[in-house]
């Protein structure tokens, strides 16, 4: 994994990770890191340490489950802890019967990314998204592409305090249209994400979340008014896969997807297709049918090519033909916007009008080559194209 060192002040360095899975974006990585130098000047003005002395804040969404026992209500795991213990995500801790987060204001990664990298294809195409993450995740995927932050405890990665208002300020300075909470699992840094989202919205920018969908309904409802969009990783469409490879469950993710649609949050879905593990076309057909019926045919669905990573290094890259077949299968189930991920230069990266088939957004990797959508409609036939375009 490429690490870029970002000099923020004469006395300190900040390690900024570039997390592209694309091997072909060396120049963009350089440009992004060069852009981050400007971010450094703003961060240099921020306090070197959290004004509270640590990154600790009382957590939201928990309740007492005994004299000094607490139960976390943030995600479907509902960890129960005694004093001194942490939850499954390793960033929330019971301190004498009170639950706290250990990662408030503690980003370990900050990058200026194209929004296509999230990926979100129906949200401000060609715009930039100021992307942040803390350490930690509530599930443990064997194929995680960002395991070196998601599967770490906070104290294992050096960080300095960055206030929510500073995140908004950096996004503005970097000419980003949105702030993205991404790379690891944003649910586990909920308190920080929520305060950032409020500051970002107050600055007239948007917020997008890249999530595994493992969040309870109450916190999602609390966050939703500040969101422009959410991208959810649907790891597979069987409980067996979630159990064997993620230490998680499928149903809570499906519940989150349904709630997002109910709440009116623009939602896109990514499926990382891994050879022999979740590339069965019957499973993909059932998944696409469920999405079309429960969420609607206009929800964009990405089938993304797997590259060997973390604990799954013995399987090959996903054949391009598998991604094409998955796309054809999903379209046959009625989905209007099906994309291919990690397949630069293919038609699967483009947006076409579902009515007249005219090309609307043409892409190469994370680069938008042309954008024809006007007033949220196809300029050829006038068909409304759902998304956040303006
Ligand atoms: S957010 Fe963390 S502590 Fe809370 S239930 Fe989920 S894994 Fe456990």
mmCIF file of C-alpha atoms and ligand atoms in Angstrom:
data_model
loop_
_atom_site.group_PDB
_atom_site.id
_atom_site.type_symbol
_atom_site.label_atom_id
_atom_site.label_comp_id
_atom_site.label_asym_id
_atom_site.label_seq_id
_atom_site.Cartn_x
_atom_site.Cartn_y
_atom_site.Cartn_z
ATOM 1 C CA UNK A 1 0.000 0.000 0.000
ATOM 2 C CA UNK A 2 1.358 3.344 -1.013
ATOM 3 C CA UNK A 3 1.937 5.754 1.826
ATOM 4 C CA UNK A 4 2.438 9.418 1.144
ATOM 5 C CA UNK A 5 3.980 11.615 3.779
ATOM 6 C CA UNK A 6 2.352 15.003 4.042
ATOM 7 C CA UNK A 7 4.331 17.740 5.741
ATOM 8 C CA UNK A 8 1.967 19.854 7.794
ATOM 9 C CA UNK A 9 4.238 21.953 9.916
ATOM 10 C CA UNK A 10 7.968 22.236 10.527
ATOM 11 C CA UNK A 11 7.582 19.997 13.577
ATOM 12 C CA UNK A 12 5.160 17.333 12.469
ATOM 13 C CA UNK A 13 4.227 15.008 9.662
ATOM 14 C CA UNK A 14 0.879 13.537 8.770
ATOM 15 C CA UNK A 15 0.669 10.227 6.995
ATOM 16 C CA UNK A 16 -1.883 10.482 4.248
ATOM 17 C CA UNK A 17 -2.863 7.257 2.519
ATOM 18 C CA UNK A 18 -3.901 6.995 -1.085
ATOM 19 C CA UNK A 19 -6.279 4.085 -1.346
ATOM 20 C CA UNK A 20 -6.942 3.582 -5.014
ATOM 21 C CA UNK A 21 -7.315 0.015 -6.159
ATOM 22 C CA UNK A 22 -6.530 1.141 -9.667
ATOM 23 C CA UNK A 23 -2.925 0.522 -10.663
ATOM 24 C CA UNK A 24 -3.136 3.145 -13.389
ATOM 25 C CA UNK A 25 -3.628 6.383 -11.534
ATOM 26 C CA UNK A 26 -0.105 7.283 -10.508
ATOM 27 C CA UNK A 27 -0.420 10.811 -11.857
ATOM 28 C CA UNK A 28 -3.713 11.404 -10.107
ATOM 29 C CA UNK A 29 -2.212 10.134 -6.867
ATOM 30 C CA UNK A 30 0.564 12.668 -7.269
ATOM 31 C CA UNK A 31 -1.884 15.448 -8.056
ATOM 32 C CA UNK A 32 -3.981 14.558 -5.041
ATOM 33 C CA UNK A 33 -0.966 14.562 -2.744
ATOM 34 C CA UNK A 34 0.206 17.862 -4.196
ATOM 35 C CA UNK A 35 -3.234 19.280 -3.488
ATOM 36 C CA UNK A 36 -2.979 18.078 0.071
ATOM 37 C CA UNK A 37 0.015 20.348 0.619
ATOM 38 C CA UNK A 38 -2.458 23.221 0.653
ATOM 39 C CA UNK A 39 -4.492 21.341 3.234
ATOM 40 C CA UNK A 40 -1.386 21.268 5.372
ATOM 41 C CA UNK A 41 -1.368 25.010 5.864
ATOM 42 C CA UNK A 42 -4.869 24.942 7.312
ATOM 43 C CA UNK A 43 -4.066 21.952 9.488
ATOM 44 C CA UNK A 44 -0.931 23.665 10.665
ATOM 45 C CA UNK A 45 -3.211 26.227 12.283
ATOM 46 C CA UNK A 46 -5.139 23.517 14.115
ATOM 47 C CA UNK A 47 -4.108 22.489 17.611
ATOM 48 C CA UNK A 48 -1.436 19.798 17.559
ATOM 49 C CA UNK A 49 -3.432 17.761 20.061
ATOM 50 C CA UNK A 50 -7.069 17.325 20.894
ATOM 51 C CA UNK A 51 -8.063 20.190 23.220
ATOM 52 C CA UNK A 52 -9.576 17.582 25.537
ATOM 53 C CA UNK A 53 -6.164 15.948 25.842
ATOM 54 C CA UNK A 54 -7.236 12.765 24.076
ATOM 55 C CA UNK A 55 -9.539 11.809 21.244
ATOM 56 C CA UNK A 56 -12.131 10.596 23.738
ATOM 57 C CA UNK A 57 -15.748 11.750 23.770
ATOM 58 C CA UNK A 58 -18.836 10.209 25.305
ATOM 59 C CA UNK A 59 -20.395 8.017 22.677
ATOM 60 C CA UNK A 60 -23.882 8.375 21.268
ATOM 61 C CA UNK A 61 -26.288 5.426 20.999
ATOM 62 C CA UNK A 62 -25.611 3.190 24.016
ATOM 63 C CA UNK A 63 -27.418 2.286 27.206
ATOM 64 C CA UNK A 64 -26.589 0.887 30.621
ATOM 65 C CA UNK A 65 -27.099 -2.878 30.755
ATOM 66 C CA UNK A 66 -26.009 -3.331 34.379
ATOM 67 C CA UNK A 67 -24.379 -1.339 37.187
ATOM 68 C CA UNK A 68 -21.225 -0.769 35.085
ATOM 69 C CA UNK A 69 -22.092 -2.778 31.995
ATOM 70 C CA UNK A 70 -23.003 -0.976 28.774
ATOM 71 C CA UNK A 71 -24.581 -2.091 25.522
ATOM 72 C CA UNK A 72 -23.753 -0.248 22.320
ATOM 73 C CA UNK A 73 -26.750 0.527 20.099
ATOM 74 C CA UNK A 74 -24.843 1.961 17.166
ATOM 75 C CA UNK A 75 -24.587 -1.117 14.971
ATOM 76 C CA UNK A 76 -26.318 -4.510 14.774
ATOM 77 C CA UNK A 77 -23.590 -6.234 16.770
ATOM 78 C CA UNK A 78 -24.760 -4.576 20.017
ATOM 79 C CA UNK A 79 -21.540 -5.206 21.929
ATOM 80 C CA UNK A 80 -21.925 -5.564 25.670
ATOM 81 C CA UNK A 81 -18.849 -4.515 27.617
ATOM 82 C CA UNK A 82 -17.538 -4.277 31.169
ATOM 83 C CA UNK A 83 -15.246 -1.453 32.330
ATOM 84 C CA UNK A 84 -11.987 -1.458 30.391
ATOM 85 C CA UNK A 85 -13.359 -3.516 27.515
ATOM 86 C CA UNK A 86 -13.818 -2.369 23.944
ATOM 87 C CA UNK A 87 -16.414 -3.207 21.372
ATOM 88 C CA UNK A 88 -15.809 -5.323 18.301
ATOM 89 C CA UNK A 89 -14.755 -2.247 16.317
ATOM 90 C CA UNK A 90 -11.957 -1.544 18.841
ATOM 91 C CA UNK A 91 -12.673 2.193 18.897
ATOM 92 C CA UNK A 92 -15.395 2.327 21.571
ATOM 93 C CA UNK A 93 -14.644 1.581 25.200
ATOM 94 C CA UNK A 94 -16.419 1.158 28.505
ATOM 95 C CA UNK A 95 -14.905 3.599 30.994
ATOM 96 C CA UNK A 96 -16.355 2.989 34.443
ATOM 97 C CA UNK A 97 -19.814 2.292 33.070
ATOM 98 C CA UNK A 98 -19.818 5.052 30.504
ATOM 99 C CA UNK A 99 -19.301 4.347 26.796
ATOM 100 C CA UNK A 100 -16.825 6.507 24.914
ATOM 101 C CA UNK A 101 -15.436 6.830 21.419
ATOM 102 C CA UNK A 102 -11.656 6.882 21.080
ATOM 103 C CA UNK A 103 -11.514 8.357 17.571
ATOM 104 C CA UNK A 104 -13.236 11.717 17.782
ATOM 105 C CA UNK A 105 -11.218 14.135 15.620
ATOM 106 C CA UNK A 106 -8.697 11.411 14.873
ATOM 107 C CA UNK A 107 -8.511 10.910 11.096
ATOM 108 C CA UNK A 108 -5.717 8.656 9.916
ATOM 109 C CA UNK A 109 -6.394 9.301 6.255
ATOM 110 C CA UNK A 110 -7.333 12.475 4.354
ATOM 111 C CA UNK A 111 -7.347 12.697 0.572
ATOM 112 C CA UNK A 112 -8.832 14.796 -2.178
ATOM 113 C CA UNK A 113 -10.467 12.118 -4.343
ATOM 114 C CA UNK A 114 -12.606 12.126 -7.457
ATOM 115 C CA UNK A 115 -16.120 11.193 -6.391
ATOM 116 C CA UNK A 116 -15.986 8.436 -9.001
ATOM 117 C CA UNK A 117 -13.495 6.667 -6.759
ATOM 118 C CA UNK A 118 -16.070 6.129 -3.977
ATOM 119 C CA UNK A 119 -17.662 5.069 -6.393
ATOM 120 C CA UNK A 120 -20.690 7.327 -6.754
ATOM 121 C CA UNK A 121 -21.647 7.773 -10.410
ATOM 122 C CA UNK A 122 -24.920 9.680 -9.991
ATOM 123 C CA UNK A 123 -23.609 12.384 -7.637
ATOM 124 C CA UNK A 124 -21.934 15.469 -9.136
ATOM 125 C CA UNK A 125 -19.914 13.640 -11.832
ATOM 126 C CA UNK A 126 -16.369 14.912 -12.191
ATOM 127 C CA UNK A 127 -16.355 16.631 -8.781
ATOM 128 C CA UNK A 128 -13.885 16.178 -5.946
ATOM 129 C CA UNK A 129 -14.664 14.693 -2.551
ATOM 130 C CA UNK A 130 -12.562 15.411 0.538
ATOM 131 C CA UNK A 131 -12.225 11.917 1.990
ATOM 132 C CA UNK A 132 -11.500 11.013 5.581
ATOM 133 C CA UNK A 133 -11.324 7.932 7.783
ATOM 134 C CA UNK A 134 -10.346 6.891 11.272
ATOM 135 C CA UNK A 135 -9.050 3.469 12.278
ATOM 136 C CA UNK A 136 -11.510 0.649 12.928
ATOM 137 C CA UNK A 137 -14.367 -1.376 11.462
ATOM 138 C CA UNK A 138 -17.282 -3.290 12.902
ATOM 139 C CA UNK A 139 -16.892 -6.290 10.583
ATOM 140 C CA UNK A 140 -13.798 -8.141 9.470
ATOM 141 C CA UNK A 141 -13.743 -9.007 5.786
ATOM 142 C CA UNK A 142 -11.014 -11.413 4.710
ATOM 143 C CA UNK A 143 -10.675 -9.514 1.418
ATOM 144 C CA UNK A 144 -10.577 -5.982 2.859
ATOM 145 C CA UNK A 145 -8.699 -3.586 0.582
ATOM 146 C CA UNK A 146 -8.082 -1.128 3.438
ATOM 147 C CA UNK A 147 -7.269 -3.571 6.215
ATOM 148 C CA UNK A 148 -4.231 -1.563 7.303
ATOM 149 C CA UNK A 149 -6.530 1.047 8.825
ATOM 150 C CA UNK A 150 -9.856 -0.772 9.161
ATOM 151 C CA UNK A 151 -8.465 -3.662 11.165
ATOM 152 C CA UNK A 152 -6.249 -1.579 13.464
ATOM 153 C CA UNK A 153 -6.791 -0.167 16.919
ATOM 154 C CA UNK A 154 -6.642 3.622 16.988
ATOM 155 C CA UNK A 155 -3.418 3.786 18.993
ATOM 156 C CA UNK A 156 -1.630 1.733 16.326
ATOM 157 C CA UNK A 157 -1.782 4.590 13.805
ATOM 158 C CA UNK A 158 -0.312 8.032 14.503
ATOM 159 C CA UNK A 159 -2.829 10.847 14.196
ATOM 160 C CA UNK A 160 -3.367 14.427 15.218
ATOM 161 C CA UNK A 161 -6.548 16.178 16.153
ATOM 162 C CA UNK A 162 -8.573 17.692 13.308
ATOM 163 C CA UNK A 163 -11.738 19.520 14.324
ATOM 164 C CA UNK A 164 -14.954 19.050 12.314
ATOM 165 C CA UNK A 165 -14.882 22.727 11.317
ATOM 166 C CA UNK A 166 -11.353 22.227 9.973
ATOM 167 C CA UNK A 167 -12.561 19.350 7.792
ATOM 168 C CA UNK A 168 -15.179 21.652 6.267
ATOM 169 C CA UNK A 169 -12.586 24.379 5.795
ATOM 170 C CA UNK A 170 -10.160 21.978 4.100
ATOM 171 C CA UNK A 171 -12.861 20.722 1.757
ATOM 172 C CA UNK A 172 -13.653 24.286 0.737
ATOM 173 C CA UNK A 173 -9.990 25.135 0.230
ATOM 174 C CA UNK A 174 -9.533 22.009 -1.847
ATOM 175 C CA UNK A 175 -12.513 22.946 -4.037
ATOM 176 C CA UNK A 176 -14.334 19.774 -3.092
ATOM 177 C CA UNK A 177 -18.080 19.612 -3.520
ATOM 178 C CA UNK A 178 -18.523 16.948 -0.862
ATOM 179 C CA UNK A 179 -16.825 15.386 2.138
ATOM 180 C CA UNK A 180 -16.692 11.584 2.047
ATOM 181 C CA UNK A 181 -16.558 9.389 5.144
ATOM 182 C CA UNK A 182 -14.897 6.344 3.707
ATOM 183 C CA UNK A 183 -11.999 3.814 3.535
ATOM 184 C CA UNK A 184 -12.675 2.173 6.926
ATOM 185 C CA UNK A 185 -16.258 1.978 8.307
ATOM 186 C CA UNK A 186 -17.681 5.444 9.077
ATOM 187 C CA UNK A 187 -20.343 4.047 11.406
ATOM 188 C CA UNK A 188 -17.696 3.399 14.036
ATOM 189 C CA UNK A 189 -16.627 7.068 14.064
ATOM 190 C CA UNK A 190 -20.248 8.164 14.140
ATOM 191 C CA UNK A 191 -19.889 11.089 16.586
ATOM 192 C CA UNK A 192 -17.070 12.644 14.571
ATOM 193 C CA UNK A 193 -18.846 11.984 11.268
ATOM 194 C CA UNK A 194 -22.056 13.576 12.556
ATOM 195 C CA UNK A 195 -20.297 16.745 13.745
ATOM 196 C CA UNK A 196 -18.285 16.952 10.518
ATOM 197 C CA UNK A 197 -21.465 16.489 8.493
ATOM 198 C CA UNK A 198 -23.129 19.377 10.340
ATOM 199 C CA UNK A 199 -20.110 21.657 9.770
ATOM 200 C CA UNK A 200 -19.854 20.607 6.126
ATOM 201 C CA UNK A 201 -23.541 21.230 5.477
ATOM 202 C CA UNK A 202 -23.282 24.625 7.176
ATOM 203 C CA UNK A 203 -20.505 25.404 4.686
ATOM 204 C CA UNK A 204 -22.957 24.569 1.835
ATOM 205 C CA UNK A 205 -21.105 21.398 0.850
ATOM 206 C CA UNK A 206 -22.473 17.872 0.658
ATOM 207 C CA UNK A 207 -21.734 14.744 2.693
ATOM 208 C CA UNK A 208 -21.379 11.252 1.289
ATOM 209 C CA UNK A 209 -20.859 8.037 3.225
ATOM 210 C CA UNK A 210 -19.174 4.881 1.964
ATOM 211 C CA UNK A 211 -20.361 2.134 4.266
ATOM 212 C CA UNK A 212 -20.839 -1.577 4.758
ATOM 213 C CA UNK A 213 -24.419 -0.761 5.787
ATOM 214 C CA UNK A 214 -23.862 -2.131 9.279
ATOM 215 C CA UNK A 215 -25.619 0.597 11.246
ATOM 216 C CA UNK A 216 -28.739 0.671 13.391
ATOM 217 C CA UNK A 217 -31.832 2.589 12.297
ATOM 218 C CA UNK A 218 -31.726 5.295 15.011
ATOM 219 C CA UNK A 219 -28.218 6.608 14.226
ATOM 220 C CA UNK A 220 -28.896 6.403 10.505
ATOM 221 C CA UNK A 221 -32.031 8.507 10.941
ATOM 222 C CA UNK A 222 -30.032 11.008 12.994
ATOM 223 C CA UNK A 223 -27.384 11.298 10.263
ATOM 224 C CA UNK A 224 -29.662 11.228 7.210
ATOM 225 C CA UNK A 225 -30.702 14.925 7.181
ATOM 226 C CA UNK A 226 -27.077 15.888 6.551
ATOM 227 C CA UNK A 227 -26.405 13.368 3.763
ATOM 228 C CA UNK A 228 -26.249 13.872 0.030
ATOM 229 C CA UNK A 229 -25.703 10.193 -0.712
ATOM 230 C CA UNK A 230 -24.579 6.865 0.642
ATOM 231 C CA UNK A 231 -22.746 4.073 -1.093
ATOM 232 C CA UNK A 232 -23.281 0.674 0.459
ATOM 233 C CA UNK A 233 -21.051 -2.350 -0.058
ATOM 234 C CA UNK A 234 -23.272 -5.368 -0.444
ATOM 235 C CA UNK A 235 -20.664 -8.065 0.070
ATOM 236 C CA UNK A 236 -22.784 -10.911 -1.307
ATOM 237 C CA UNK A 237 -26.360 -12.127 -1.219
ATOM 238 C CA UNK A 238 -25.986 -15.087 1.129
ATOM 239 C CA UNK A 239 -25.697 -15.302 4.888
ATOM 240 C CA UNK A 240 -23.019 -17.962 4.401
ATOM 241 C CA UNK A 241 -20.698 -15.472 2.705
ATOM 242 C CA UNK A 242 -21.255 -12.850 5.406
ATOM 243 C CA UNK A 243 -20.619 -15.446 8.103
ATOM 244 C CA UNK A 244 -17.596 -17.079 6.473
ATOM 245 C CA UNK A 245 -15.812 -13.986 5.175
ATOM 246 C CA UNK A 246 -17.023 -10.921 7.097
ATOM 247 C CA UNK A 247 -18.009 -12.079 10.593
ATOM 248 C CA UNK A 248 -21.278 -10.338 9.869
ATOM 249 C CA UNK A 249 -24.842 -10.864 8.729
ATOM 250 C CA UNK A 250 -26.636 -10.086 5.503
ATOM 251 C CA UNK A 251 -30.046 -9.037 6.834
ATOM 252 C CA UNK A 252 -28.953 -5.836 8.649
ATOM 253 C CA UNK A 253 -27.389 -4.588 5.417
ATOM 254 C CA UNK A 254 -30.607 -5.211 3.499
ATOM 255 C CA UNK A 255 -32.538 -3.414 6.251
ATOM 256 C CA UNK A 256 -30.201 -0.409 5.956
ATOM 257 C CA UNK A 257 -30.685 -0.276 2.193
ATOM 258 C CA UNK A 258 -34.465 -0.257 2.562
ATOM 259 C CA UNK A 259 -34.291 2.441 5.228
ATOM 260 C CA UNK A 260 -32.048 4.636 3.082
ATOM 261 C CA UNK A 261 -34.631 4.568 0.299
ATOM 262 C CA UNK A 262 -37.418 5.331 2.796
ATOM 263 C CA UNK A 263 -35.396 8.265 4.142
ATOM 264 C CA UNK A 264 -34.852 9.628 0.649
ATOM 265 C CA UNK A 265 -31.037 9.365 0.778
ATOM 266 C CA UNK A 266 -29.572 8.835 -2.688
ATOM 267 C CA UNK A 267 -28.113 5.315 -2.596
ATOM 268 C CA UNK A 268 -25.729 3.368 -4.796
ATOM 269 C CA UNK A 269 -24.592 -0.231 -4.235
ATOM 270 C CA UNK A 270 -21.252 -1.922 -4.903
ATOM 271 C CA UNK A 271 -20.641 -5.657 -5.077
ATOM 272 C CA UNK A 272 -17.027 -6.797 -5.119
ATOM 273 C CA UNK A 273 -17.196 -9.969 -7.192
ATOM 274 C CA UNK A 274 -14.690 -12.557 -5.915
ATOM 275 C CA UNK A 275 -14.013 -15.667 -8.002
ATOM 276 C CA UNK A 276 -15.652 -18.814 -6.563
ATOM 277 C CA UNK A 277 -16.917 -16.977 -3.443
ATOM 278 C CA UNK A 278 -19.780 -14.773 -4.647
ATOM 279 C CA UNK A 279 -19.707 -14.964 -8.463
ATOM 280 C CA UNK A 280 -22.554 -17.418 -8.860
ATOM 281 C CA UNK A 281 -24.991 -15.968 -11.411
ATOM 282 C CA UNK A 282 -28.034 -17.424 -9.640
ATOM 283 C CA UNK A 283 -27.029 -15.459 -6.533
ATOM 284 C CA UNK A 284 -26.470 -12.324 -8.599
ATOM 285 C CA UNK A 285 -29.848 -12.766 -10.258
ATOM 286 C CA UNK A 286 -31.563 -13.039 -6.850
ATOM 287 C CA UNK A 287 -29.678 -10.011 -5.600
ATOM 288 C CA UNK A 288 -30.632 -7.897 -8.606
ATOM 289 C CA UNK A 289 -34.254 -9.023 -8.393
ATOM 290 C CA UNK A 290 -34.355 -8.035 -4.709
ATOM 291 C CA UNK A 291 -32.870 -4.611 -5.453
ATOM 292 C CA UNK A 292 -35.330 -3.969 -8.285
ATOM 293 C CA UNK A 293 -38.318 -5.009 -6.163
ATOM 294 C CA UNK A 294 -37.382 -3.582 -2.758
ATOM 295 C CA UNK A 295 -35.323 -0.508 -3.668
ATOM 296 C CA UNK A 296 -36.413 0.256 -7.208
ATOM 297 C CA UNK A 297 -34.843 -0.172 -10.654
ATOM 298 C CA UNK A 298 -33.067 3.199 -10.606
ATOM 299 C CA UNK A 299 -30.634 2.348 -7.796
ATOM 300 C CA UNK A 300 -27.175 2.135 -9.420
ATOM 301 C CA UNK A 301 -25.431 -1.193 -8.935
ATOM 302 C CA UNK A 302 -21.702 -1.735 -9.484
ATOM 303 C CA UNK A 303 -20.022 -5.077 -10.031
ATOM 304 C CA UNK A 304 -16.399 -4.490 -9.188
ATOM 305 C CA UNK A 305 -13.430 -6.578 -10.112
ATOM 306 C CA UNK A 306 -11.582 -8.150 -7.184
ATOM 307 C CA UNK A 307 -7.799 -7.913 -6.789
ATOM 308 C CA UNK A 308 -6.055 -10.271 -4.341
ATOM 309 C CA UNK A 309 -5.769 -8.531 -0.964
ATOM 310 C CA UNK A 310 -5.356 -9.092 2.780
ATOM 311 C CA UNK A 311 -6.223 -12.728 3.563
ATOM 312 C CA UNK A 312 -7.516 -13.608 0.097
ATOM 313 C CA UNK A 313 -4.340 -13.703 -1.933
ATOM 314 C CA UNK A 314 -4.777 -17.219 -3.286
ATOM 315 C CA UNK A 315 -7.634 -16.304 -5.645
ATOM 316 C CA UNK A 316 -7.089 -14.636 -9.029
ATOM 317 C CA UNK A 317 -8.457 -11.302 -10.234
ATOM 318 C CA UNK A 318 -12.051 -11.509 -11.332
ATOM 319 C CA UNK A 319 -12.249 -12.294 -15.056
ATOM 320 C CA UNK A 320 -13.650 -9.414 -17.093
ATOM 321 C CA UNK A 321 -16.211 -11.820 -18.561
ATOM 322 C CA UNK A 322 -17.639 -12.497 -15.088
ATOM 323 C CA UNK A 323 -18.244 -8.782 -14.534
ATOM 324 C CA UNK A 324 -19.911 -8.516 -17.941
ATOM 325 C CA UNK A 325 -22.143 -11.525 -17.214
ATOM 326 C CA UNK A 326 -23.117 -10.110 -13.823
ATOM 327 C CA UNK A 327 -24.076 -6.840 -15.524
ATOM 328 C CA UNK A 328 -26.186 -8.597 -18.140
ATOM 329 C CA UNK A 329 -27.871 -10.650 -15.418
ATOM 330 C CA UNK A 330 -28.736 -7.554 -13.363
ATOM 331 C CA UNK A 331 -30.076 -5.662 -16.386
ATOM 332 C CA UNK A 332 -32.244 -8.653 -17.250
ATOM 333 C CA UNK A 333 -33.807 -8.285 -13.791
ATOM 334 C CA UNK A 334 -34.845 -4.747 -14.686
ATOM 335 C CA UNK A 335 -32.074 -2.584 -13.178
ATOM 336 C CA UNK A 336 -31.497 0.566 -15.223
ATOM 337 C CA UNK A 337 -28.005 1.569 -14.123
ATOM 338 C CA UNK A 338 -25.510 -1.276 -13.840
ATOM 339 C CA UNK A 339 -21.801 -0.450 -13.825
ATOM 340 C CA UNK A 340 -18.478 -2.255 -14.003
ATOM 341 C CA UNK A 341 -15.883 -1.299 -11.393
ATOM 342 C CA UNK A 342 -12.099 -1.586 -11.817
ATOM 343 C CA UNK A 343 -12.676 -2.056 -15.558
ATOM 344 C CA UNK A 344 -11.295 1.153 -17.118
ATOM 345 C CA UNK A 345 -12.039 1.716 -20.773
ATOM 346 C CA UNK A 346 -15.151 -0.452 -20.932
ATOM 347 C CA UNK A 347 -18.755 0.499 -21.680
ATOM 348 C CA UNK A 348 -19.632 -0.607 -18.169
ATOM 349 C CA UNK A 349 -18.169 2.650 -16.835
ATOM 350 C CA UNK A 350 -20.575 4.856 -18.767
ATOM 351 C CA UNK A 351 -24.090 6.037 -17.967
ATOM 352 C CA UNK A 352 -26.657 5.485 -20.692
ATOM 353 C CA UNK A 353 -30.231 6.709 -20.878
ATOM 354 C CA UNK A 354 -32.450 3.763 -19.960
ATOM 355 C CA UNK A 355 -35.117 5.010 -22.418
ATOM 356 C CA UNK A 356 -33.252 5.909 -25.631
ATOM 357 C CA UNK A 357 -29.807 4.402 -24.803
ATOM 358 C CA UNK A 358 -27.983 7.664 -25.568
ATOM 359 C CA UNK A 359 -24.634 8.000 -23.760
ATOM 360 C CA UNK A 360 -24.998 10.496 -20.930
ATOM 361 C CA UNK A 361 -21.795 10.316 -18.891
ATOM 362 C CA UNK A 362 -18.640 8.829 -20.410
ATOM 363 C CA UNK A 363 -15.817 7.862 -18.088
ATOM 364 C CA UNK A 364 -12.369 6.357 -18.117
ATOM 365 C CA UNK A 365 -11.512 5.048 -14.682
ATOM 366 C CA UNK A 366 -12.109 7.916 -12.296
ATOM 367 C CA UNK A 367 -12.048 10.544 -15.056
ATOM 368 C CA UNK A 368 -15.273 11.933 -16.520
ATOM 369 C CA UNK A 369 -14.766 12.493 -20.250
ATOM 370 C CA UNK A 370 -18.172 13.939 -21.048
ATOM 371 C CA UNK A 371 -21.356 14.759 -19.171
ATOM 372 C CA UNK A 372 -24.573 15.359 -21.141
ATOM 373 C CA UNK A 373 -27.252 15.293 -18.447
ATOM 374 C CA UNK A 374 -29.087 18.636 -18.295
ATOM 375 C CA UNK A 375 -31.793 19.514 -15.786
ATOM 376 C CA UNK A 376 -31.599 15.944 -14.502
ATOM 377 C CA UNK A 377 -32.769 14.625 -17.882
ATOM 378 C CA UNK A 378 -31.480 12.987 -21.037
ATOM 379 C CA UNK A 379 -30.936 15.749 -23.632
ATOM 380 C CA UNK A 380 -31.974 13.404 -26.456
ATOM 381 C CA UNK A 381 -35.339 12.098 -25.247
ATOM 382 C CA UNK A 382 -36.047 14.076 -22.069
ATOM 383 C CA UNK A 383 -36.199 11.002 -19.847
ATOM 384 C CA UNK A 384 -35.524 11.906 -16.187
ATOM 385 C CA UNK A 385 -32.202 10.526 -14.975
ATOM 386 C CA UNK A 386 -32.252 9.975 -11.203
ATOM 387 C CA UNK A 387 -29.330 11.227 -9.171
ATOM 388 C CA UNK A 388 -27.819 14.344 -7.594
ATOM 389 C CA UNK A 389 -26.673 16.242 -10.648
ATOM 390 C CA UNK A 390 -26.977 19.906 -9.848
HETATM 391 S S1 LIG B 1 -20.285 0.189 16.785
HETATM 392 FE FE1 LIG B 1 -18.559 -0.995 17.621
HETATM 393 S S2 LIG B 1 -18.968 -1.150 19.809
HETATM 394 FE FE2 LIG B 1 -20.881 -0.521 18.836
HETATM 395 S S3 LIG B 1 -22.006 -2.435 18.496
HETATM 396 FE FE3 LIG B 1 -20.858 -1.972 16.621
HETATM 397 S S4 LIG B 1 -18.917 -3.072 16.825
HETATM 398 FE FE4 LIG B 1 -19.838 -2.984 18.867
#
